[in-house]
Tab-separated table of C-alpha atoms and ligand atoms in Angstrom:
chain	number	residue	atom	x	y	z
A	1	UNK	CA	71.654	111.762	2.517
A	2	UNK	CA	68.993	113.834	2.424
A	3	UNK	CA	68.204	117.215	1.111
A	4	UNK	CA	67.636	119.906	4.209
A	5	UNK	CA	63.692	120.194	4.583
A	6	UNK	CA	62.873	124.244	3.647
A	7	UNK	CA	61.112	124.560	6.951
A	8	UNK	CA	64.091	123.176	9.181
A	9	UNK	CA	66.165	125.382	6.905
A	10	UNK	CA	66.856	127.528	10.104
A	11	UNK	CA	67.156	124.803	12.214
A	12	UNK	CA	71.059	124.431	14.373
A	13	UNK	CA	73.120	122.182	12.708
A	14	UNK	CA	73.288	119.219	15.507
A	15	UNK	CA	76.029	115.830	14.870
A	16	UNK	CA	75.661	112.245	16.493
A	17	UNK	CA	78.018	109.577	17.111
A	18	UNK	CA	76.949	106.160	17.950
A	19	UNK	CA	79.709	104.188	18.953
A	20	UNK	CA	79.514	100.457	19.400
A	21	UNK	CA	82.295	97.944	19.453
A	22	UNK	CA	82.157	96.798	16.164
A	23	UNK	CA	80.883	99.793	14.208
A	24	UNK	CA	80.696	103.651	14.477
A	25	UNK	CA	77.848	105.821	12.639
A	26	UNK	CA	77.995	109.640	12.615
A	27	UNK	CA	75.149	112.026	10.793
A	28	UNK	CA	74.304	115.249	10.649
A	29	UNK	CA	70.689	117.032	10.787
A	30	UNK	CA	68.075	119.745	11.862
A	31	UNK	CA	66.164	117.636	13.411
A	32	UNK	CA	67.260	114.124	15.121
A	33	UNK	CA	64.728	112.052	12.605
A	34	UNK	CA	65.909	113.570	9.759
A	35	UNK	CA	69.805	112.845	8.817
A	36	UNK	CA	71.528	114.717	6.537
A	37	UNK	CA	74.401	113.123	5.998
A	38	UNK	CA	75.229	109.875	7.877
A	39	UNK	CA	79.150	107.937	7.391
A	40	UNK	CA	79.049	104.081	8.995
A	41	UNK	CA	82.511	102.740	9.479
A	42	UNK	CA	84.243	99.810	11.450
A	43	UNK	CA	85.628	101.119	15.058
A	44	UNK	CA	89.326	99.984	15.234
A	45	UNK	CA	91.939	101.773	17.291
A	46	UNK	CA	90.940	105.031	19.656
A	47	UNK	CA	93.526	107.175	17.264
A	48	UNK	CA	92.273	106.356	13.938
A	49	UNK	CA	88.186	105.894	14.669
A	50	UNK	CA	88.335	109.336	16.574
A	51	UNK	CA	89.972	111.012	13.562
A	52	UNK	CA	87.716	109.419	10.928
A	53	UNK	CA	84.708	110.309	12.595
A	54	UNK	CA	85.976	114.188	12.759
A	55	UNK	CA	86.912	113.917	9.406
A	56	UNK	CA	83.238	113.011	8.906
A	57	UNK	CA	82.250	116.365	10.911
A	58	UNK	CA	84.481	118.216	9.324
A	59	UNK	CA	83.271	117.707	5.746
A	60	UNK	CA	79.650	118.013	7.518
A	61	UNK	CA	80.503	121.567	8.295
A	62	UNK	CA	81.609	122.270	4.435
A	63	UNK	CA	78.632	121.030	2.849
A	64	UNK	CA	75.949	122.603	5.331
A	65	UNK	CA	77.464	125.095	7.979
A	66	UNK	CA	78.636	125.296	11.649
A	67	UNK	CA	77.962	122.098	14.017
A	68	UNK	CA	76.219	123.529	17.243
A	69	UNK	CA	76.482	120.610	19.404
A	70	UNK	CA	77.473	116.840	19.431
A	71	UNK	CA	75.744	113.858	21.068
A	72	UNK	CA	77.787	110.674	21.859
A	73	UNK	CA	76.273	106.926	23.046
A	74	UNK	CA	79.425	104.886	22.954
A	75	UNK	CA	79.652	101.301	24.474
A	76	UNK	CA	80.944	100.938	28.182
A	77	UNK	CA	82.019	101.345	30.472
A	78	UNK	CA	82.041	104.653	29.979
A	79	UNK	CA	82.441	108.087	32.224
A	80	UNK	CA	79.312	109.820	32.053
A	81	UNK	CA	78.916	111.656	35.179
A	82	UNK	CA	79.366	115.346	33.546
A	83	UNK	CA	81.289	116.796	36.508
A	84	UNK	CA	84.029	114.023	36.742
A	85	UNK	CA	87.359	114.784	35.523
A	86	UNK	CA	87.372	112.196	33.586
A	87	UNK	CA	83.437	112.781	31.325
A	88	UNK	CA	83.682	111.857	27.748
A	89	UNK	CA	86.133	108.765	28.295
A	90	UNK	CA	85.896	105.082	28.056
A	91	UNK	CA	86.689	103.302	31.450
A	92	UNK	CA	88.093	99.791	31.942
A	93	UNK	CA	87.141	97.700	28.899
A	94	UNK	CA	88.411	94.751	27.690
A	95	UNK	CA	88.358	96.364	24.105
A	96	UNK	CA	91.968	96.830	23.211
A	97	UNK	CA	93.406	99.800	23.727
A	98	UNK	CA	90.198	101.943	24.540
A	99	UNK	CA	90.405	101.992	28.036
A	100	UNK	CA	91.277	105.153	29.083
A	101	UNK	CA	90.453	107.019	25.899
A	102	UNK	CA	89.613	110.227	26.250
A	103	UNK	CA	86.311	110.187	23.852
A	104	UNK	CA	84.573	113.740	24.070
A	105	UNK	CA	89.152	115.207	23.814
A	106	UNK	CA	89.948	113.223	20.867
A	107	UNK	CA	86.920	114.620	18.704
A	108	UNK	CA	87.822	118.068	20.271
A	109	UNK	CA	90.395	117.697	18.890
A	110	UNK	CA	89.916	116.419	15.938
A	111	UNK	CA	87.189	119.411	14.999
A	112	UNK	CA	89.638	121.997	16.568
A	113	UNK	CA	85.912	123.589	18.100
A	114	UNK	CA	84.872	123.614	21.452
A	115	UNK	CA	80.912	123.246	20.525
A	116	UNK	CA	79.073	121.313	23.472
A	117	UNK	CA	79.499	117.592	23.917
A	118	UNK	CA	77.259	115.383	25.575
A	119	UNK	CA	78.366	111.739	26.129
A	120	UNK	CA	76.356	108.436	27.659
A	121	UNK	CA	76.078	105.103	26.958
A	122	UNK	CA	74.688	103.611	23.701
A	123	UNK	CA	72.229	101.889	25.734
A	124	UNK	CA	70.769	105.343	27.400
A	125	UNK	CA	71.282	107.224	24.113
A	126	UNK	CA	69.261	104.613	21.559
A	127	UNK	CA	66.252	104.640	25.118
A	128	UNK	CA	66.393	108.766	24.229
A	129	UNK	CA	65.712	107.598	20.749
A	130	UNK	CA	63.289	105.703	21.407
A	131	UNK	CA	61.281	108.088	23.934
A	132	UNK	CA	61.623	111.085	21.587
A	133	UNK	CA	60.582	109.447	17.787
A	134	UNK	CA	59.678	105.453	18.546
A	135	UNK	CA	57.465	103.201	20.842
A	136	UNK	CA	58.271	105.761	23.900
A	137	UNK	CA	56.826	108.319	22.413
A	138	UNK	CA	54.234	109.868	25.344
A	139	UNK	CA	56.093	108.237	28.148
A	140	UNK	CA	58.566	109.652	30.763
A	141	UNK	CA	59.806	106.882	32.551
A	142	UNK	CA	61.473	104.384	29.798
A	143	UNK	CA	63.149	101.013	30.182
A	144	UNK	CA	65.313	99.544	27.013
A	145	UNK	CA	66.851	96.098	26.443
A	146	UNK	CA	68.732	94.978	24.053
A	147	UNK	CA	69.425	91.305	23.744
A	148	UNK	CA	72.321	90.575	20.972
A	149	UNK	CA	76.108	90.350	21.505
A	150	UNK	CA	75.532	91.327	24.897
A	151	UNK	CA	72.817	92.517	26.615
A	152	UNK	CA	72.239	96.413	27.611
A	153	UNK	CA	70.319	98.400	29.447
A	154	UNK	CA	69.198	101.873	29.254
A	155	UNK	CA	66.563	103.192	31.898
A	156	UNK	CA	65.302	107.364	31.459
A	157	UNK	CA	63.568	108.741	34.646
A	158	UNK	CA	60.875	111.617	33.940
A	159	UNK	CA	62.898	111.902	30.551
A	160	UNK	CA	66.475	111.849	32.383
A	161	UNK	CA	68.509	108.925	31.731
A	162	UNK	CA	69.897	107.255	35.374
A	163	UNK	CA	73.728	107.033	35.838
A	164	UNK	CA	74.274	106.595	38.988
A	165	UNK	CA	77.585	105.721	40.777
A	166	UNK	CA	79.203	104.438	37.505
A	167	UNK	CA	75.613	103.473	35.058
A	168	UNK	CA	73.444	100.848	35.175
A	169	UNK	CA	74.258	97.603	33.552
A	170	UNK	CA	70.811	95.712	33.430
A	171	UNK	CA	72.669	92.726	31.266
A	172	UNK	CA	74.441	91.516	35.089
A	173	UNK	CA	71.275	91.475	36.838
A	174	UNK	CA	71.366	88.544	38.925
A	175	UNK	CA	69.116	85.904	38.031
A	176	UNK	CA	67.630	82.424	39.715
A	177	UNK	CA	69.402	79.323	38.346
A	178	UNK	CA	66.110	78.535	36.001
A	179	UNK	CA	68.124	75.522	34.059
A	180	UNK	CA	68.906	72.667	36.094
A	181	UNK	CA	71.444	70.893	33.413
A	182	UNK	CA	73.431	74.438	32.899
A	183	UNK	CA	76.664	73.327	32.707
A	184	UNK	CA	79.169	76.309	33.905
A	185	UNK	CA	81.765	75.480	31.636
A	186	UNK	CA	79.451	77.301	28.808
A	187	UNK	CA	78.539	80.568	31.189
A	188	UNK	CA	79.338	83.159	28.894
A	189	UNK	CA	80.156	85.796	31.887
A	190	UNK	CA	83.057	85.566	33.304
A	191	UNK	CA	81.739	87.414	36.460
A	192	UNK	CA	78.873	85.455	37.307
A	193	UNK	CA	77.224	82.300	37.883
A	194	UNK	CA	74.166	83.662	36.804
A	195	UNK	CA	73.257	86.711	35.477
A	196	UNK	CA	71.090	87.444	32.770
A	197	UNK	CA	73.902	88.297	30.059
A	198	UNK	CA	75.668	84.778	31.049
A	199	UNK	CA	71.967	83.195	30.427
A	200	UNK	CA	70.143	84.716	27.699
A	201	UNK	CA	72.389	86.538	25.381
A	202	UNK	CA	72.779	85.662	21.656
A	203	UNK	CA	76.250	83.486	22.591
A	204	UNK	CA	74.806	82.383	25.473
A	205	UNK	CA	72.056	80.220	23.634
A	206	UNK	CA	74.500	79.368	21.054
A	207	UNK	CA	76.736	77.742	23.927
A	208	UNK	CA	73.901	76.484	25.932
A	209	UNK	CA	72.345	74.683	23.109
A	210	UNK	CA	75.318	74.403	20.575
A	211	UNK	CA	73.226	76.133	17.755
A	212	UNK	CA	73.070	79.727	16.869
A	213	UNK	CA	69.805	81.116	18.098
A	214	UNK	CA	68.347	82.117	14.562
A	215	UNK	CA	69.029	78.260	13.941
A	216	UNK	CA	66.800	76.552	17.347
A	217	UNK	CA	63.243	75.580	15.774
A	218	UNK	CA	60.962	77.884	17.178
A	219	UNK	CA	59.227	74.914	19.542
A	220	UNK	CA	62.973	74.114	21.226
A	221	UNK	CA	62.452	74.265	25.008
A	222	UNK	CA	65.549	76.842	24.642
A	223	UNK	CA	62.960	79.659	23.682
A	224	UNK	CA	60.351	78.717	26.995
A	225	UNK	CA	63.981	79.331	29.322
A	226	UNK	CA	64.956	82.010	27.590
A	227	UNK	CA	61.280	83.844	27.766
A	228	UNK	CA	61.532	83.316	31.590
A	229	UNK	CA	65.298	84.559	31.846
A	230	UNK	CA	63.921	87.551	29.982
A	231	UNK	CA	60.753	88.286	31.858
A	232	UNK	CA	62.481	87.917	35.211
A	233	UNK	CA	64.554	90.863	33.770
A	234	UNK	CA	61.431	92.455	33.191
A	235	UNK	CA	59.900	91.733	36.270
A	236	UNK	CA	63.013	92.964	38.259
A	237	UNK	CA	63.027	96.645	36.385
A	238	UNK	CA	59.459	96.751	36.802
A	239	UNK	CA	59.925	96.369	40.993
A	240	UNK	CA	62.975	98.444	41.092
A	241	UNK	CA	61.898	101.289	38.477
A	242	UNK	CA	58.660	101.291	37.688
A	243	UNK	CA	58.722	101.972	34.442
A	244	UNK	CA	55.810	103.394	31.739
A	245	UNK	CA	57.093	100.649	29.333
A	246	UNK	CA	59.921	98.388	28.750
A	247	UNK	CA	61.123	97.924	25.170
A	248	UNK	CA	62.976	95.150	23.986
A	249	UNK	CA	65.324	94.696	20.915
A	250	UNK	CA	68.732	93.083	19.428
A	251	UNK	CA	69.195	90.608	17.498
A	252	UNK	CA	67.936	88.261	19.592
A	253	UNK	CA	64.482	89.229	19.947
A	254	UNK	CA	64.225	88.263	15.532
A	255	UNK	CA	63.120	85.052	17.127
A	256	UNK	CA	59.388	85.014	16.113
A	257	UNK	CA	57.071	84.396	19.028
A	258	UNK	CA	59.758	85.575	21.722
A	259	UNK	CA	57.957	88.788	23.007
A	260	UNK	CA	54.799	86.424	23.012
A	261	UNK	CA	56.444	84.006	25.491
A	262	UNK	CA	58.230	86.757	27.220
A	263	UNK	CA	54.580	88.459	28.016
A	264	UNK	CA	53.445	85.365	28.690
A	265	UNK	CA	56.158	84.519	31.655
A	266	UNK	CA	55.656	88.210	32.798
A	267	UNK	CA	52.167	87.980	33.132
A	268	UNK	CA	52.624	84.180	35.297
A	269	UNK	CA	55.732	86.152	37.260
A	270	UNK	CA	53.674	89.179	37.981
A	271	UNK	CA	50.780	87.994	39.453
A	272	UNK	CA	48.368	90.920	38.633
A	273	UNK	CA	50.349	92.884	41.707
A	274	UNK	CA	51.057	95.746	39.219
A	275	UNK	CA	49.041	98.270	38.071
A	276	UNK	CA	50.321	97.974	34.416
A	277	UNK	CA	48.952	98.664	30.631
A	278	UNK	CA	48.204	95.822	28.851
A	279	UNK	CA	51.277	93.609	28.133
A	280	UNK	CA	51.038	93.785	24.452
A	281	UNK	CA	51.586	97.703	25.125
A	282	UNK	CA	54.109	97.205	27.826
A	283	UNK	CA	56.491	95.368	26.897
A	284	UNK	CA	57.229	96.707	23.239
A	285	UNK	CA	59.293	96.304	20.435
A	286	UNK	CA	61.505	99.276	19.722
A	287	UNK	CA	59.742	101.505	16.395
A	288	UNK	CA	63.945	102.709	15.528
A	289	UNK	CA	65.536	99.471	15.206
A	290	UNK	CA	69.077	99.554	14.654
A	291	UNK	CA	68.446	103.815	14.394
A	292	UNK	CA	67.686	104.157	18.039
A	293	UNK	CA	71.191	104.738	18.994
A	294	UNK	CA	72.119	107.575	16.369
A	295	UNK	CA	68.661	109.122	16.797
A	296	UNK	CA	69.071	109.038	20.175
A	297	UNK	CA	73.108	110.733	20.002
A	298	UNK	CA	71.445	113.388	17.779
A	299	UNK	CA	68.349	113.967	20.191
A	300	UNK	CA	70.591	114.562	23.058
A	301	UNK	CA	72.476	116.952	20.435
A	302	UNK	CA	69.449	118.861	20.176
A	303	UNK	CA	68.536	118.833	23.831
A	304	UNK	CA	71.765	120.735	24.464
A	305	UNK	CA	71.088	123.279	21.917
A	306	UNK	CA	67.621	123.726	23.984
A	307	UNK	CA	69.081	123.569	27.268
A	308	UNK	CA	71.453	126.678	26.531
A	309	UNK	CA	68.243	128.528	24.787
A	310	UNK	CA	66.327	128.161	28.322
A	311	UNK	CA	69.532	129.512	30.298
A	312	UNK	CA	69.711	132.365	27.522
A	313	UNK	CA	66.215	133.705	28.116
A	314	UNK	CA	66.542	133.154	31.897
A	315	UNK	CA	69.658	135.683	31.690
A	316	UNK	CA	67.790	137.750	29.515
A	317	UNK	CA	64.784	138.107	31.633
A	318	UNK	CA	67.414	138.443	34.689
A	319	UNK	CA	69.281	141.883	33.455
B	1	ADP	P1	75.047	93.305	18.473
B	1	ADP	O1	74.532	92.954	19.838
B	1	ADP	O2	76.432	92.787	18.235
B	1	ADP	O3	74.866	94.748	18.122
B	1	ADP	P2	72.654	92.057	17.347
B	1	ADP	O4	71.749	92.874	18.174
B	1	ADP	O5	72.317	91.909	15.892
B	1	ADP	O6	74.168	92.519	17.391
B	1	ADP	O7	72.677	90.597	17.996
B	1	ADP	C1	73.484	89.560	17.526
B	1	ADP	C2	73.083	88.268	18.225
B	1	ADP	O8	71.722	87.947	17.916
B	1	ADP	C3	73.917	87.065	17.818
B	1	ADP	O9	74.367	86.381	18.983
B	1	ADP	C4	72.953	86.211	17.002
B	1	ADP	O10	73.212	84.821	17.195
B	1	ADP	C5	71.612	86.570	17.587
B	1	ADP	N1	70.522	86.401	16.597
B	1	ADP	C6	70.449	86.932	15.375
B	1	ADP	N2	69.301	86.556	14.752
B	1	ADP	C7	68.631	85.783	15.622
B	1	ADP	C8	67.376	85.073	15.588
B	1	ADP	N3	66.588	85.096	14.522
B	1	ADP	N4	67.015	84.372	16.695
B	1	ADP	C9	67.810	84.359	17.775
B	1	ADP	N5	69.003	84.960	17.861
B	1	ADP	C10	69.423	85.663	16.804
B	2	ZN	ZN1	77.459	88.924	34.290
């Protein structure tokens, strides 16, 4: 907790949630880099997480005045087209007893205020993070992998993050069977022979190689496949988005020398067709870490706030 900076003083109160399935953090601030107040707890039911974390807000509110808006990144699949009926709630995941939950109502709720909400996926949220305070900074068009548990995509357009029909999950990409002794019985996807979660996430090495990652010796040929698993990801975004840069974090990426190789398989995949910054700039290691996600919850907080100033001095300029 920090104390409120004397310049921010009249700063909007903004709150973030960033919801993954293990843990939940919620904070408070003026300004998205600076928390306030912050409360990290372990997400368990819908019921009991949604009321802790307005508990959290509601104490907020005592110690340093009226919330103005909320930003939410939760994990997916989530509803985050804004004129569905159903915005704010977790779709079909195998996370007992989420699906369904109505996300964005059960905080309403729970802060008996109807202050603006805005609600996307922890992977989109921590790339707004990212693009506002960390290695995005300066760029418009931002690509964001995380390799851990799972792996996650977020992608932001001109500074708009890309939902489409449902939202983009980079971790099912499709790749090319790259591992001629995989043996399907340790495909960590149940959806598909190979995609790029199934291939290179954290349990997918562990099950490939029968060794946590952090434990392979860094010159195991299990870090040259899982460069080139990586970089076709890389590649693939690239083609299809064309993005300013691609960063890429999780747990995963601790491995020393992995971005190196991961360049390095770009660079052979590539073939110079691109127009790109240097690799070393390119394809980045997130500046946030594990802050991305409630940086990026509060930043979209704040965008809201800025978003309804704009339509107030249109209206005002209008009458
Ligand atoms: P989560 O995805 O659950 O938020 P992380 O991003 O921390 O968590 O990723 C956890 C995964 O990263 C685990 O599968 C773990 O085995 C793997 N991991 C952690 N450290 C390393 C490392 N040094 N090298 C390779 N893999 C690692
Ligand atoms: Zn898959």
């Amino acid at each position: 907790m920090t104390d409120p900076n004397p310049e921010q003083e009249d700063a909007p109160l903004i709150g973030g949630i960033e919801a993954g399935g293990t843990k939940i953090v919620c904070a408070v601030a003026q300004s998205p880099d600076q928390l306030l107040m912050e409360h990290r707890f372990s997400t368990r039911d819908p019921q009991s997480t949604l009321a802790e974390a307005s508990q959290f807000f509601r104490e907020a509110q005592e110690r340093y005045g009226e919330l103005c808006s909320l930003g939410i990144g939760t994990f997916g699949p989530a509803d985050v087209h804004q004129r569905s009926p159903g915005y704010g709630s977790i779709l079909a995941t195998p996370k007992e007893g989420w699906a369904g939950t109505d996300f964005i109502g059960g905080i309403r709720a729970g802060l008996e205020s109807n202050i603006p909400i805005a609600f996307d996926t922890d992977v989109n949220v921590a790339a707004m993070g990212e693009a506002e305070y960390g290695a995005g900074r300066h760029c418009r068009n931002i690509a964001y992998i995380t390799v851990g548990t799972g792996i996650g995509g977020g992608m932001l357009i001109d500074g708009t993050p890309i939902h489409g029909r449902m939202h983009p999950e980079i971790g099912h990409m499709v790749m090319p069977d790259l591992d001629k002794d995989f043996d399907q019985s340790t495909n960590v996807c149940p959806f598909h022979k190979s995609c790029l979660e199934g291939r290179a996430s954290g349990p997918a090495l562990e099950a490939r190689w029968g060794i946590p990652g952090a434990e392979l010796p860094d010159d195991h040929p299990a870090w040259e496949l899982q460069a080139a698993y990586l970089a076709h990801g890389a590649i693939n975004l690239t083609a299809a988005w064309s993005p300013d840069i691609i960063i890429l974090g999780g747990g995963v990426f601790q491995q020393y020398g992995l971005l190196d190789r991961v360049r390095q398989k770009f660079a052979d995949l590539a073939g110079n067709y691109w127009n790109l910054p240097p690799l070393d700039v390119y394809l980045q290691t997130p500046e946030l870490d594990q802050h991305a996600g409630i940086v990026g919850a509060l930043t979209m907080a704040r965008r809201l706030i800025d978003q309804d100033d704009t339509l107030t001095q249109r209206q005002r300029s209008l009458s």
